[in-house]
Short mmCIF file of C-alpha atoms and ligand atoms in Angstrom, two decimals:
data_model
loop_
_atom_site.label_atom_id
_atom_site.label_comp_id
_atom_site.label_asym_id
_atom_site.label_seq_id
_atom_site.Cartn_x
_atom_site.Cartn_y
_atom_site.Cartn_z
CA MET D 1226 13.82 -15.81 -1.27
CA SER D 1227 14.88 -12.24 -1.88
CA ARG D 1228 12.03 -9.80 -2.28
CA LYS D 1229 12.67 -6.27 -3.52
CA LYS D 1230 11.26 -3.98 -0.89
CA ILE D 1231 8.58 -1.51 -1.91
CA ILE D 1232 8.45 1.81 -0.11
CA ALA D 1233 5.40 3.88 -0.93
CA GLY D 1234 4.33 7.34 0.23
CA ASN D 1235 0.60 7.71 0.74
CA TRP D 1236 -0.02 11.43 0.70
CA LYS D 1237 -3.71 11.07 1.51
CA MET D 1238 -5.53 14.41 0.95
CA TYR D 1239 -2.44 16.59 1.09
CA LYS D 1240 -0.60 18.78 -1.44
CA THR D 1241 -1.82 20.77 -4.42
CA PRO D 1242 -0.39 19.84 -7.85
CA GLN D 1243 2.13 22.67 -7.48
CA GLN D 1244 3.21 21.44 -4.03
CA ALA D 1245 3.43 17.93 -5.44
CA ARG D 1246 5.79 19.10 -8.19
CA GLU D 1247 7.92 20.93 -5.64
CA PHE D 1248 8.16 17.77 -3.56
CA VAL D 1249 9.35 15.76 -6.55
CA THR D 1250 11.94 18.38 -7.48
CA ALA D 1251 13.38 18.19 -3.96
CA PHE D 1252 13.00 14.42 -3.58
CA LEU D 1253 14.45 13.01 -6.81
CA PRO D 1254 18.07 14.11 -6.20
CA LEU D 1255 17.93 12.58 -2.71
CA VAL D 1256 17.12 9.10 -4.05
CA ALA D 1257 18.64 9.35 -7.53
CA ASP D 1258 21.17 6.57 -7.01
CA HIS D 1259 18.86 4.34 -4.99
CA LYS D 1260 18.26 1.06 -6.77
CA ARG D 1261 17.80 -1.33 -3.86
CA ASP D 1262 14.08 -0.69 -3.38
CA GLU D 1263 11.00 0.16 -5.41
CA ILE D 1264 9.91 3.73 -4.64
CA VAL D 1265 6.33 4.87 -5.17
CA LEU D 1266 4.52 8.16 -4.58
CA CYS D 1267 0.73 8.12 -4.18
CA PRO D 1268 -0.69 11.64 -4.47
CA PRO D 1269 -4.38 12.56 -4.66
CA PHE D 1270 -6.04 12.05 -8.07
CA ILE D 1271 -5.66 15.69 -9.05
CA SER D 1272 -1.87 15.54 -8.73
CA LEU D 1273 -1.28 12.21 -10.45
CA ILE D 1274 -0.56 13.72 -13.86
CA ALA D 1275 1.79 16.31 -12.37
CA VAL D 1276 3.72 13.66 -10.43
CA VAL D 1277 3.90 11.24 -13.37
CA GLY D 1278 5.30 14.09 -15.47
CA ALA D 1279 7.78 15.23 -12.84
CA THR D 1280 9.09 11.70 -12.16
CA LYS D 1281 9.39 10.62 -15.80
CA GLY D 1282 12.68 8.83 -16.49
CA SER D 1283 13.45 8.53 -12.77
CA ASN D 1284 13.46 5.58 -10.38
CA VAL D 1285 10.24 6.77 -8.74
CA MET D 1286 6.88 5.34 -9.70
CA VAL D 1287 3.40 6.71 -9.17
CA GLY D 1288 0.33 5.16 -7.58
CA ALA D 1289 -3.27 6.20 -7.02
CA GLN D 1290 -4.87 6.00 -3.60
CA ASN D 1291 -8.08 4.42 -4.87
CA MET D 1292 -9.98 3.60 -8.04
CA HIS D 1293 -13.35 2.28 -9.19
CA TRP D 1294 -13.69 -1.21 -10.62
CA GLU D 1295 -15.76 -0.24 -13.65
CA LYS D 1296 -14.24 0.84 -16.93
CA GLU D 1297 -16.46 3.91 -17.18
CA GLY D 1298 -19.96 4.96 -16.26
CA ALA D 1299 -22.19 7.14 -14.15
CA PHE D 1300 -20.07 7.03 -10.98
CA THR D 1301 -19.69 10.65 -9.92
CA GLY D 1302 -16.39 11.39 -8.26
CA GLU D 1303 -14.69 8.16 -9.28
CA CYS D 1304 -11.73 7.30 -11.49
CA SER D 1305 -11.29 4.07 -13.47
CA PRO D 1306 -8.26 1.82 -13.83
CA GLU D 1307 -8.09 2.64 -17.53
CA MET D 1308 -7.84 6.33 -16.77
CA LEU D 1309 -4.99 5.69 -14.35
CA VAL D 1310 -3.06 3.49 -16.75
CA ALA D 1311 -3.57 5.95 -19.61
CA GLU D 1312 -1.71 8.62 -17.63
CA GLY D 1313 1.24 6.44 -16.61
CA VAL D 1314 0.11 5.44 -13.14
CA THR D 1315 1.58 2.02 -12.25
CA HIS D 1316 0.35 1.31 -8.72
CA VAL D 1317 -2.90 1.63 -6.80
CA ILE D 1318 -3.72 1.43 -3.11
CA ILE D 1319 -6.85 -0.63 -2.50
CA GLY D 1320 -8.89 -0.88 0.69
CA HIS D 1321 -6.99 1.58 2.84
CA SER D 1322 -8.54 1.62 6.32
CA GLU D 1323 -9.62 5.24 5.85
CA ARG D 1324 -11.62 4.17 2.82
CA ARG D 1325 -13.07 1.25 4.74
CA GLN D 1326 -13.91 3.53 7.67
CA TYR D 1327 -15.24 6.65 5.92
CA PHE D 1328 -16.25 5.53 2.43
CA ASN D 1329 -17.90 2.15 2.93
CA GLU D 1330 -15.13 0.14 1.35
CA THR D 1331 -15.76 -3.53 2.11
CA ASP D 1332 -13.89 -6.80 1.63
CA ASP D 1333 -16.12 -7.33 -1.38
CA THR D 1334 -15.31 -4.02 -3.09
CA VAL D 1335 -11.63 -4.63 -2.33
CA ASN D 1336 -11.92 -7.97 -4.11
CA ARG D 1337 -13.56 -6.39 -7.17
CA LYS D 1338 -11.00 -3.61 -7.33
CA LEU D 1339 -8.10 -6.02 -6.91
CA GLU D 1340 -9.27 -8.19 -9.76
CA VAL D 1341 -9.66 -5.23 -12.11
CA ALA D 1342 -6.37 -3.59 -11.08
CA LEU D 1343 -4.55 -6.81 -11.92
CA GLU D 1344 -6.36 -7.08 -15.26
CA HIS D 1345 -5.04 -3.62 -16.13
CA GLY D 1346 -1.47 -4.43 -15.19
CA LEU D 1347 -1.47 -2.13 -12.17
CA THR D 1348 0.48 -3.14 -9.06
CA PRO D 1349 -2.19 -3.26 -6.36
CA ILE D 1350 -1.34 -2.50 -2.74
CA VAL D 1351 -4.11 -4.16 -0.76
CA CYS D 1352 -4.38 -2.81 2.78
CA VAL D 1353 -5.47 -4.99 5.68
CA GLY D 1354 -5.30 -4.47 9.42
CA GLU D 1355 -7.19 -4.71 12.68
CA VAL D 1356 -8.66 -1.92 14.78
CA LEU D 1357 -7.66 -1.54 18.43
CA GLU D 1358 -10.74 -3.30 19.83
CA GLU D 1359 -10.05 -6.30 17.61
CA ARG D 1360 -6.44 -6.50 18.77
CA GLU D 1361 -7.50 -6.20 22.40
CA ALA D 1362 -10.09 -8.94 21.90
CA ASN D 1363 -7.41 -11.21 20.40
CA LEU D 1364 -9.08 -11.12 17.01
CA THR D 1365 -6.16 -9.83 14.94
CA GLU D 1366 -5.42 -13.14 13.26
CA ASP D 1367 -9.10 -13.76 12.42
CA VAL D 1368 -9.47 -10.26 10.98
CA LEU D 1369 -6.34 -10.54 8.82
CA ARG D 1370 -7.34 -13.98 7.56
CA ARG D 1371 -10.84 -12.77 6.71
CA GLN D 1372 -9.69 -9.59 4.97
CA CYS D 1373 -7.07 -11.46 2.93
CA SER D 1374 -9.16 -14.48 1.97
CA ARG D 1375 -12.04 -12.28 0.85
CA ALA D 1376 -9.78 -9.88 -1.03
CA PHE D 1377 -8.10 -12.77 -2.87
CA ARG D 1378 -11.30 -14.71 -3.61
CA GLY D 1379 -11.63 -16.01 -7.18
CA ILE D 1380 -8.23 -14.67 -8.27
CA SER D 1381 -5.61 -17.08 -9.60
CA ALA D 1382 -1.96 -17.04 -8.57
CA LYS D 1383 -1.01 -16.38 -12.17
CA LYS D 1384 -3.20 -13.34 -12.35
CA ALA D 1385 -2.17 -12.09 -8.90
CA ALA D 1386 1.55 -12.01 -9.68
CA LYS D 1387 1.95 -8.26 -9.03
CA LEU D 1388 0.02 -8.25 -5.77
CA VAL D 1389 1.44 -6.35 -2.81
CA VAL D 1390 -0.22 -6.43 0.61
CA ALA D 1391 0.17 -3.72 3.24
CA TYR D 1392 -0.34 -4.64 6.88
CA GLU D 1393 -1.63 -1.48 8.51
CA PRO D 1394 -2.88 -1.90 12.07
CA VAL D 1395 -5.50 0.85 12.27
CA TRP D 1396 -4.42 1.83 15.80
CA ALA D 1397 -0.97 2.66 14.46
CA ILE D 1398 -2.05 4.92 11.59
CA GLY D 1399 -1.37 8.58 12.19
CA THR D 1400 -1.14 7.99 15.93
CA GLY D 1401 2.61 7.80 16.44
CA LYS D 1402 2.05 4.35 17.97
CA THR D 1403 4.07 2.11 15.68
CA ALA D 1404 3.63 -1.64 15.96
CA THR D 1405 6.78 -3.17 17.39
CA PRO D 1406 8.80 -5.05 14.80
CA GLU D 1407 7.77 -8.29 16.56
CA ILE D 1408 4.04 -7.50 16.45
CA ALA D 1409 4.31 -6.52 12.80
CA GLU D 1410 6.36 -9.61 11.93
CA GLU D 1411 3.78 -11.87 13.54
CA ALA D 1412 0.97 -10.28 11.51
CA HIS D 1413 2.99 -10.51 8.32
CA MET D 1414 3.45 -14.22 8.87
CA VAL D 1415 -0.32 -14.64 9.19
CA ILE D 1416 -0.83 -12.73 5.93
CA ARG D 1417 1.82 -14.79 4.15
CA HIS D 1418 0.17 -17.97 5.37
CA GLU D 1419 -3.21 -16.79 4.15
CA ALA D 1420 -1.67 -15.96 0.76
CA GLU D 1421 -0.28 -19.49 0.68
CA LYS D 1422 -3.77 -20.89 1.20
CA SER D 1423 -5.13 -18.80 -1.67
CA PHE D 1424 -2.22 -18.88 -4.11
CA GLY D 1425 0.23 -21.59 -3.07
CA LYS D 1426 3.57 -21.75 -1.34
CA GLU D 1427 5.76 -20.41 -4.12
CA PHE D 1428 3.54 -17.37 -4.59
CA ALA D 1429 3.41 -16.68 -0.86
CA SER D 1430 7.16 -16.78 -0.47
CA ALA D 1431 7.55 -14.21 -3.26
CA LEU D 1432 4.69 -11.97 -2.03
CA ARG D 1433 5.76 -8.54 -0.82
CA ILE D 1434 4.08 -7.42 2.39
CA GLN D 1435 4.58 -3.82 3.49
CA TYR D 1436 4.12 -2.50 6.98
CA GLY D 1437 2.26 0.77 7.46
CA GLY D 1438 1.37 2.83 10.53
CA SER D 1439 3.55 5.64 11.89
CA VAL D 1440 6.66 4.61 9.97
CA LYS D 1441 9.31 7.30 10.55
CA PRO D 1442 13.00 7.70 9.70
CA ASP D 1443 13.98 6.43 13.14
CA ASN D 1444 11.92 3.22 13.16
CA ALA D 1445 12.11 2.26 9.47
CA LYS D 1446 15.22 0.14 9.82
CA SER D 1447 14.08 -1.97 12.75
CA LEU D 1448 10.77 -2.67 11.03
CA MET D 1449 12.20 -3.43 7.61
CA SER D 1450 14.90 -5.69 9.05
CA GLN D 1451 12.24 -8.23 9.98
CA PRO D 1452 12.30 -11.24 7.68
CA ASP D 1453 8.68 -10.89 6.53
CA ILE D 1454 8.50 -7.11 6.24
CA ASP D 1455 9.12 -6.16 2.64
CA GLY D 1456 8.75 -2.43 2.67
CA ALA D 1457 6.62 0.34 4.09
CA LEU D 1458 3.48 2.29 3.29
CA VAL D 1459 4.17 5.70 4.76
CA GLY D 1460 1.59 8.41 5.43
CA GLY D 1461 2.60 11.50 7.40
CA ALA D 1462 6.35 11.02 7.10
CA SER D 1463 6.13 10.81 3.29
CA LEU D 1464 4.98 14.43 2.98
CA ASP D 1465 8.45 15.82 3.54
CA PRO D 1466 11.09 14.96 0.91
CA GLN D 1467 13.96 14.69 3.42
CA ASN D 1468 12.02 12.47 5.79
CA PHE D 1469 10.74 10.21 3.06
CA ALA D 1470 14.20 9.92 1.51
CA LYS D 1471 15.57 8.88 4.91
CA ILE D 1472 12.95 6.14 5.14
CA VAL D 1473 13.72 4.95 1.61
CA LYS D 1474 17.41 4.78 2.45
CA TYR D 1475 16.87 3.32 5.96
P1 PGA K 963 0.91 7.11 8.82
O1 PGA K 963 -0.12 6.53 7.73
O2 PGA K 963 2.29 6.76 8.33
O3 PGA K 963 0.66 8.59 8.84
O4 PGA K 963 0.60 6.43 10.11
C1 PGA K 963 0.08 5.31 7.09
C2 PGA K 963 -1.04 5.01 6.14
O5 PGA K 963 -2.19 5.30 6.47
O6 PGA K 963 -0.82 4.49 5.02
#
């Protein structure tokens, strides 16, 4: 089963719209001939329109870092899937650990957002991963199974076709402590198995599972050479066009 790898840059709360445009201007020529993988940039909401405009006609797609599940309403500070789609956004990160940790994102809100993202034709990147205490207590597998099964609840394989999952061990995010390729591979196999339980074998073998957590130019290849690692969700190292291009072209 060959799965096209998906390499996404999660800029978190970095870059003004002007800085975002400058990034794209520098980045596009570096990856212009790169067809092997799907490339996605996920800037903050305020820069989405600028990045969609600057990447138009290129091989780079644009994702949001979050969204609300309602179509519209009195939800101060939120952005709906319709609004994203209307501006040419194609991907959305759902349930990033920083949102779970600081903004009360739960398995249940992840499930609601996933369902709605799929309904709108967005490619959802659902983030799962254990914190350090859970890994040390040997709970990683339980945590991944719980996060996945709850995120996928009530969603059919047909509807979930575009789903992407990102395995992001929380202890590896922004810490410089990358999971070894073996640790990551083991977790990816758990996630694939859980997807099989929810959606069936065929779906699971086609499901793309990214690794995220201190991915850098010098570890990208060893991670992405693992059989079950189908790309990367990159934070810090995606902020610099040269670095991110090196990861894309690992
Ligand atoms: P990092 O972040 O690459 O800076 O560790 C990854 C992420 O949070 O998506």
